[in-house]
Amino acid sequence: MCSKHKDCCSSKKTVSKPAHQHSSCCGTSHQSMDTSDKHAGHNHSTAESGCSGGDSPDDDSEPERRAGQHQQRWTILGMDCPSCARKVETAVNKLADIEAVKVVFSTEKLIVDFNHAETEQKIEQAVNATGFRLHKSASHSSPDVDSSPWYKDSDTQRIIGLGFGVAIAALTGMWNTTLSQWMYVIVCLIGLIPIVGSAWRLAKSGTPFAIETLMSVAAIGALYLGATAEAAMVIVLFMIGERLEGYAASRARSGVQSLMALVPETAIRIQDNHREEVAANELTPGDIVEVSPGNRLPADGCLLDELANVDESALTGESIPVEHHQNAHLAAGCVVVDQVVRIKITSRQGDNAIDRILHLMEDAESHKAPLERFLDKFSRWYTPLMLFVGLAVVFIPPLFFAQPWETWLYRGLATLLIACPCALVISTPAAITSGLATVTKHGALVKGGAALEQLGKIDTIAFDKTGTLTQGNPQVTDVLVVDGIDEHSLIAKVAAVESGSSHPLAKAVIRYALASNIAFKDAEQRNAQAGRGVSGEVDGRSYRIVSPRFCEQSVQWESLLQLESQGKTVACVLRDEELVGAVAWQDTLRPEAKKAIEQLSQLGIRSVMLTGDNERSAAGIAQQLGMDYQAQLLPQDKVNAVRELAKTQHVAMIGDGINDAPAMKAAHIGIAMGNGTDVALDTADAALTQSRLTALANMIVLSRSTVSNIKQNVSIALGLKAIFLVTSVLGVTGLWLAVLADSGATALVTLNALRLLRYKQSD
């Protein structure tokens, strides 16, 4: 095996793979498994993928999207809040031939599955009819946007013009009331025309109770009652509120948009020793590109130079540049620090590290938090309920208590304005979007609001050991032999049996044999038993490498017990079922592991290590980290241990190997290491993009902050509406204050959500 090792880049095979899967080192998956599954690399097992484990106590995943013969993506321009996204979805769903439609507010994407090519044009016409603009996009890149000053924007100019009109009308009223009234009417009608047009288009597309409809009814009703000044103010304040809402929404999406901007538009490609500038989206796997200091990588790639320092802070939040050696995997969007480097492209168009993050964030909106789903349903019947209340305010007092119609019609119109659900609708998505973007910035990915909410409830985290708490790169430290066999011969036999395995311990033996110039050949009839060991035939004799607990002859071997007490992993070597020696490995703890456990402890979270190592070795590691442990666990034992913990606690499971996937699914939430296997990454609800354990505490703090932020936003939205509903019915506040309250609530909840973007990573 080792003699056949090739350059990481040259051995790469390009495969088409779902965008949410991750590969390490140029696409070669490192199946770093726990020592509980010694040599389980021979056992090609798989685990069902999913977002929330089927055995998770709180599994409540969204239904899967249907697939059509065609799928097209567009960027939607002009969305101010998630209710806008719902309007677009409603309009597209009314069309025939639509298999599935999803609008992603955070990335401004419309994704539609359909069966006939001509449907594409109908989709564009339907969306344009609702008042939004579409831009066809094949990737996550954003279209060019108008970068002109704010005061040159047509909507802003309209607001300024109407504002001046209201001011002039107010001054005119000081000496000519009749002229002032007509000026208010003109201002109101000028502002009302586009709003009525939008309300009509939305009603035809399936959204009759939009805020535009409520505003049109209120303004026309105010004009009918002769409240011309208030009608004009209602329109101006509504337009200001919409403009501020659009600005706040763009700020909430800033974290996502900053990710899109990380990939440069052009790259320097080296072809036949000639340098040429090409568009980044033209690069294909195998291309060689050159990146100068200060520039970003245009795609994922393998480092061809011997050494390079790379700033990965945009993806991981780590401010110190990371030193990478030849053949290291570099992610798109990272900045080269100190020298010109060449990399070999390994990612297809639309499947680099940035694209995978954005795909996950798009998928995230399909997995809403339970609180978010509740508020989404609540807002759907909130508006019709408030319309009923408004009608009751208009009709009940005049009909049953002989009150004047004009007074209660006016108060009913004010109630209609309070019926606008904008502040309530945006309260949760704004916080979720900000929280997910900030988590991503600090080195982690969370697959949706449901997972983000679950993280905040965690009170126990179960850790895999190898590749999670340790670096997953063990070294052979000791070789024990019995009479009749020497050390070199024993290593040759073990290497022969281990040849071809992807297990970290097997690779360590191979490296040790090569470094010691020990020749070996592949064993015959190699076989692996997950969690127990591996066997094979060498020179006509049977050899087995097994855990000491499966070898009765090792019980009295004092030297072996001493090695285990030092925290080393030991395997016994049996020849024809007779003990002939043992090999010991030791893995290095991740430098940040102890700090991460301390941070979790400060948050009130208990840490438990689940490992297949022997009791003495596990105790040594656990003592260094200050955590609890359970040792000598087979893969199924890990699942049972997680299920047992989940009966009384909210449990997260973090791991990196195929064998960890079942336990991750059994937990309330699974977390994968970024350098783990594709199975683990698919199964997990969250992932540490750069495998830094200190990101765990940041994830949990941000989750708790996001849930708290949502509750604050809902309190602000419903609290202000409740106050102004009472004051409007009592006649204390009028139309323009009702609009101001609605726009103010929307602005307040959005600004409150934006506070999450200012979160600072813990040291």
mmCIF file with all atom_site columns, N, CA and C in Angstrom, residues 83 86-95 126 129-130 198-210 213 380:
data_model
loop_
_atom_site.group_PDB
_atom_site.id
_atom_site.type_symbol
_atom_site.label_atom_id
_atom_site.label_alt_id
_atom_site.label_comp_id
_atom_site.label_asym_id
_atom_site.label_entity_id
_atom_site.label_seq_id
_atom_site.pdbx_PDB_ins_code
_atom_site.Cartn_x
_atom_site.Cartn_y
_atom_site.Cartn_z
_atom_site.occupancy
_atom_site.B_iso_or_equiv
_atom_site.pdbx_formal_charge
_atom_site.auth_seq_id
_atom_site.auth_comp_id
_atom_site.auth_asym_id
_atom_site.auth_atom_id
_atom_site.pdbx_PDB_model_num
ATOM 1  N N  . SER A 1 83  ? -42.181 37.797 3.812   1.00 0.00 ? 83  SER A N  1
ATOM 2  C CA . SER A 1 83  ? -43.521 37.799 3.235   1.00 0.00 ? 83  SER A CA 1
ATOM 3  C C  . SER A 1 83  ? -43.449 38.027 1.729   1.00 0.00 ? 83  SER A C  1
ATOM 4  N N  . ARG A 1 86  ? -42.881 34.728 0.200   1.00 0.00 ? 86  ARG A N  1
ATOM 5  C CA . ARG A 1 86  ? -44.125 33.952 0.159   1.00 0.00 ? 86  ARG A CA 1
ATOM 6  C C  . ARG A 1 86  ? -44.997 34.392 -1.011  1.00 0.00 ? 86  ARG A C  1
ATOM 7  N N  . LYS A 1 87  ? -44.998 35.686 -1.332  1.00 0.00 ? 87  LYS A N  1
ATOM 8  C CA . LYS A 1 87  ? -45.777 36.188 -2.471  1.00 0.00 ? 87  LYS A CA 1
ATOM 9  C C  . LYS A 1 87  ? -45.281 35.570 -3.774  1.00 0.00 ? 87  LYS A C  1
ATOM 10 N N  . VAL A 1 88  ? -43.956 35.488 -3.923  1.00 0.00 ? 88  VAL A N  1
ATOM 11 C CA . VAL A 1 88  ? -43.388 34.903 -5.143  1.00 0.00 ? 88  VAL A CA 1
ATOM 12 C C  . VAL A 1 88  ? -43.725 33.418 -5.222  1.00 0.00 ? 88  VAL A C  1
ATOM 13 N N  . GLU A 1 89  ? -43.581 32.705 -4.105  1.00 0.00 ? 89  GLU A N  1
ATOM 14 C CA . GLU A 1 89  ? -43.901 31.273 -4.091  1.00 0.00 ? 89  GLU A CA 1
ATOM 15 C C  . GLU A 1 89  ? -45.360 31.031 -4.479  1.00 0.00 ? 89  GLU A C  1
ATOM 16 N N  . THR A 1 90  ? -46.247 31.859 -3.937  1.00 0.00 ? 90  THR A N  1
ATOM 17 C CA . THR A 1 90  ? -47.679 31.717 -4.236  1.00 0.00 ? 90  THR A CA 1
ATOM 18 C C  . THR A 1 90  ? -47.946 31.921 -5.717  1.00 0.00 ? 90  THR A C  1
ATOM 19 N N  . ALA A 1 91  ? -47.317 32.945 -6.297  1.00 0.00 ? 91  ALA A N  1
ATOM 20 C CA . ALA A 1 91  ? -47.528 33.237 -7.713  1.00 0.00 ? 91  ALA A CA 1
ATOM 21 C C  . ALA A 1 91  ? -47.026 32.106 -8.603  1.00 0.00 ? 91  ALA A C  1
ATOM 22 N N  . VAL A 1 92  ? -45.854 31.565 -8.295  1.00 0.00 ? 92  VAL A N  1
ATOM 23 C CA . VAL A 1 92  ? -45.285 30.492 -9.126  1.00 0.00 ? 92  VAL A CA 1
ATOM 24 C C  . VAL A 1 92  ? -46.061 29.194 -8.935  1.00 0.00 ? 92  VAL A C  1
ATOM 25 N N  . ASN A 1 93  ? -46.507 28.915 -7.722  1.00 0.00 ? 93  ASN A N  1
ATOM 26 C CA . ASN A 1 93  ? -47.243 27.675 -7.460  1.00 0.00 ? 93  ASN A CA 1
ATOM 27 C C  . ASN A 1 93  ? -48.571 27.613 -8.192  1.00 0.00 ? 93  ASN A C  1
ATOM 28 N N  . LYS A 1 94  ? -49.109 28.764 -8.599  1.00 0.00 ? 94  LYS A N  1
ATOM 29 C CA . LYS A 1 94  ? -50.379 28.786 -9.308  1.00 0.00 ? 94  LYS A CA 1
ATOM 30 C C  . LYS A 1 94  ? -50.242 28.288 -10.746 1.00 0.00 ? 94  LYS A C  1
ATOM 31 N N  . LEU A 1 95  ? -48.998 28.264 -11.246 1.00 0.00 ? 95  LEU A N  1
ATOM 32 C CA . LEU A 1 95  ? -48.762 27.822 -12.616 1.00 0.00 ? 95  LEU A CA 1
ATOM 33 C C  . LEU A 1 95  ? -48.880 26.309 -12.728 1.00 0.00 ? 95  LEU A C  1
ATOM 34 N N  . ALA A 1 126 ? -44.780 35.374 -14.459 1.00 0.00 ? 126 ALA A N  1
ATOM 35 C CA . ALA A 1 126 ? -45.576 35.379 -13.233 1.00 0.00 ? 126 ALA A CA 1
ATOM 36 C C  . ALA A 1 126 ? -44.898 36.188 -12.139 1.00 0.00 ? 126 ALA A C  1
ATOM 37 N N  . ALA A 1 129 ? -44.965 39.871 -12.853 1.00 0.00 ? 129 ALA A N  1
ATOM 38 C CA . ALA A 1 129 ? -46.315 40.405 -12.642 1.00 0.00 ? 129 ALA A CA 1
ATOM 39 C C  . ALA A 1 129 ? -46.560 40.774 -11.185 1.00 0.00 ? 129 ALA A C  1
ATOM 40 N N  . THR A 1 130 ? -45.818 40.172 -10.260 1.00 0.00 ? 130 THR A N  1
ATOM 41 C CA . THR A 1 130 ? -45.979 40.503 -8.843  1.00 0.00 ? 130 THR A CA 1
ATOM 42 C C  . THR A 1 130 ? -45.191 41.750 -8.450  1.00 0.00 ? 130 THR A C  1
ATOM 43 N N  . SER A 1 198 ? -49.684 47.584 -7.297  1.00 0.00 ? 198 SER A N  1
ATOM 44 C CA . SER A 1 198 ? -49.020 46.430 -6.706  1.00 0.00 ? 198 SER A CA 1
ATOM 45 C C  . SER A 1 198 ? -50.027 45.532 -5.995  1.00 0.00 ? 198 SER A C  1
ATOM 46 N N  . ALA A 1 199 ? -50.971 46.141 -5.263  1.00 0.00 ? 199 ALA A N  1
ATOM 47 C CA . ALA A 1 199 ? -51.993 45.359 -4.557  1.00 0.00 ? 199 ALA A CA 1
ATOM 48 C C  . ALA A 1 199 ? -52.830 44.549 -5.550  1.00 0.00 ? 199 ALA A C  1
ATOM 49 N N  . TRP A 1 200 ? -53.171 45.161 -6.690  1.00 0.00 ? 200 TRP A N  1
ATOM 50 C CA . TRP A 1 200 ? -53.976 44.471 -7.703  1.00 0.00 ? 200 TRP A CA 1
ATOM 51 C C  . TRP A 1 200 ? -53.216 43.290 -8.307  1.00 0.00 ? 200 TRP A C  1
ATOM 52 N N  . ARG A 1 201 ? -51.924 43.509 -8.607  1.00 0.00 ? 201 ARG A N  1
ATOM 53 C CA . ARG A 1 201 ? -51.114 42.423 -9.175  1.00 0.00 ? 201 ARG A CA 1
ATOM 54 C C  . ARG A 1 201 ? -50.973 41.270 -8.184  1.00 0.00 ? 201 ARG A C  1
ATOM 55 N N  . LEU A 1 202 ? -50.758 41.602 -6.925  1.00 0.00 ? 202 LEU A N  1
ATOM 56 C CA . LEU A 1 202 ? -50.608 40.557 -5.916  1.00 0.00 ? 202 LEU A CA 1
ATOM 57 C C  . LEU A 1 202 ? -51.908 39.793 -5.699  1.00 0.00 ? 202 LEU A C  1
ATOM 58 N N  . ALA A 1 203 ? -53.023 40.509 -5.739  1.00 0.00 ? 203 ALA A N  1
ATOM 59 C CA . ALA A 1 203 ? -54.320 39.847 -5.574  1.00 0.00 ? 203 ALA A CA 1
ATOM 60 C C  . ALA A 1 203 ? -54.560 38.858 -6.710  1.00 0.00 ? 203 ALA A C  1
ATOM 61 N N  . LYS A 1 204 ? -54.206 39.250 -7.939  1.00 0.00 ? 204 LYS A N  1
ATOM 62 C CA . LYS A 1 204 ? -54.377 38.348 -9.082  1.00 0.00 ? 204 LYS A CA 1
ATOM 63 C C  . LYS A 1 204 ? -53.448 37.137 -8.991  1.00 0.00 ? 204 LYS A C  1
ATOM 64 N N  . SER A 1 205 ? -52.263 37.317 -8.366  1.00 0.00 ? 205 SER A N  1
ATOM 65 C CA . SER A 1 205 ? -51.306 36.214 -8.280  1.00 0.00 ? 205 SER A CA 1
ATOM 66 C C  . SER A 1 205 ? -51.544 35.333 -7.057  1.00 0.00 ? 205 SER A C  1
ATOM 67 N N  . GLY A 1 206 ? -52.579 35.638 -6.265  1.00 0.00 ? 206 GLY A N  1
ATOM 68 C CA . GLY A 1 206 ? -52.920 34.752 -5.165  1.00 0.00 ? 206 GLY A CA 1
ATOM 69 C C  . GLY A 1 206 ? -52.644 35.284 -3.778  1.00 0.00 ? 206 GLY A C  1
ATOM 70 N N  . THR A 1 207 ? -52.299 36.587 -3.640  1.00 0.00 ? 207 THR A N  1
ATOM 71 C CA . THR A 1 207 ? -52.036 37.174 -2.325  1.00 0.00 ? 207 THR A CA 1
ATOM 72 C C  . THR A 1 207 ? -52.947 38.384 -2.129  1.00 0.00 ? 207 THR A C  1
ATOM 73 N N  . PRO A 1 208 ? -54.226 38.160 -1.779  1.00 0.00 ? 208 PRO A N  1
ATOM 74 C CA . PRO A 1 208 ? -55.169 39.275 -1.673  1.00 0.00 ? 208 PRO A CA 1
ATOM 75 C C  . PRO A 1 208 ? -54.990 40.136 -0.424  1.00 0.00 ? 208 PRO A C  1
ATOM 76 N N  . PHE A 1 209 ? -54.404 39.592 0.644   1.00 0.00 ? 209 PHE A N  1
ATOM 77 C CA . PHE A 1 209 ? -54.297 40.324 1.905   1.00 0.00 ? 209 PHE A CA 1
ATOM 78 C C  . PHE A 1 209 ? -52.881 40.846 2.145   1.00 0.00 ? 209 PHE A C  1
ATOM 79 N N  . ALA A 1 210 ? -52.247 41.340 1.103   1.00 0.00 ? 210 ALA A N  1
ATOM 80 C CA . ALA A 1 210 ? -50.912 41.912 1.242   1.00 0.00 ? 210 ALA A CA 1
ATOM 81 C C  . ALA A 1 210 ? -50.995 43.263 1.934   1.00 0.00 ? 210 ALA A C  1
ATOM 82 N N  . THR A 1 213 ? -52.526 45.983 -0.058  1.00 0.00 ? 213 THR A N  1
ATOM 83 C CA . THR A 1 213 ? -53.985 46.029 -0.074  1.00 0.00 ? 213 THR A CA 1
ATOM 84 C C  . THR A 1 213 ? -54.518 46.772 1.152   1.00 0.00 ? 213 THR A C  1
ATOM 85 N N  . ARG A 1 380 ? -50.087 33.476 9.274   1.00 0.00 ? 380 ARG A N  1
ATOM 86 C CA . ARG A 1 380 ? -51.015 33.210 8.173   1.00 0.00 ? 380 ARG A CA 1
ATOM 87 C C  . ARG A 1 380 ? -52.470 33.466 8.574   1.00 0.00 ? 380 ARG A C  1
#
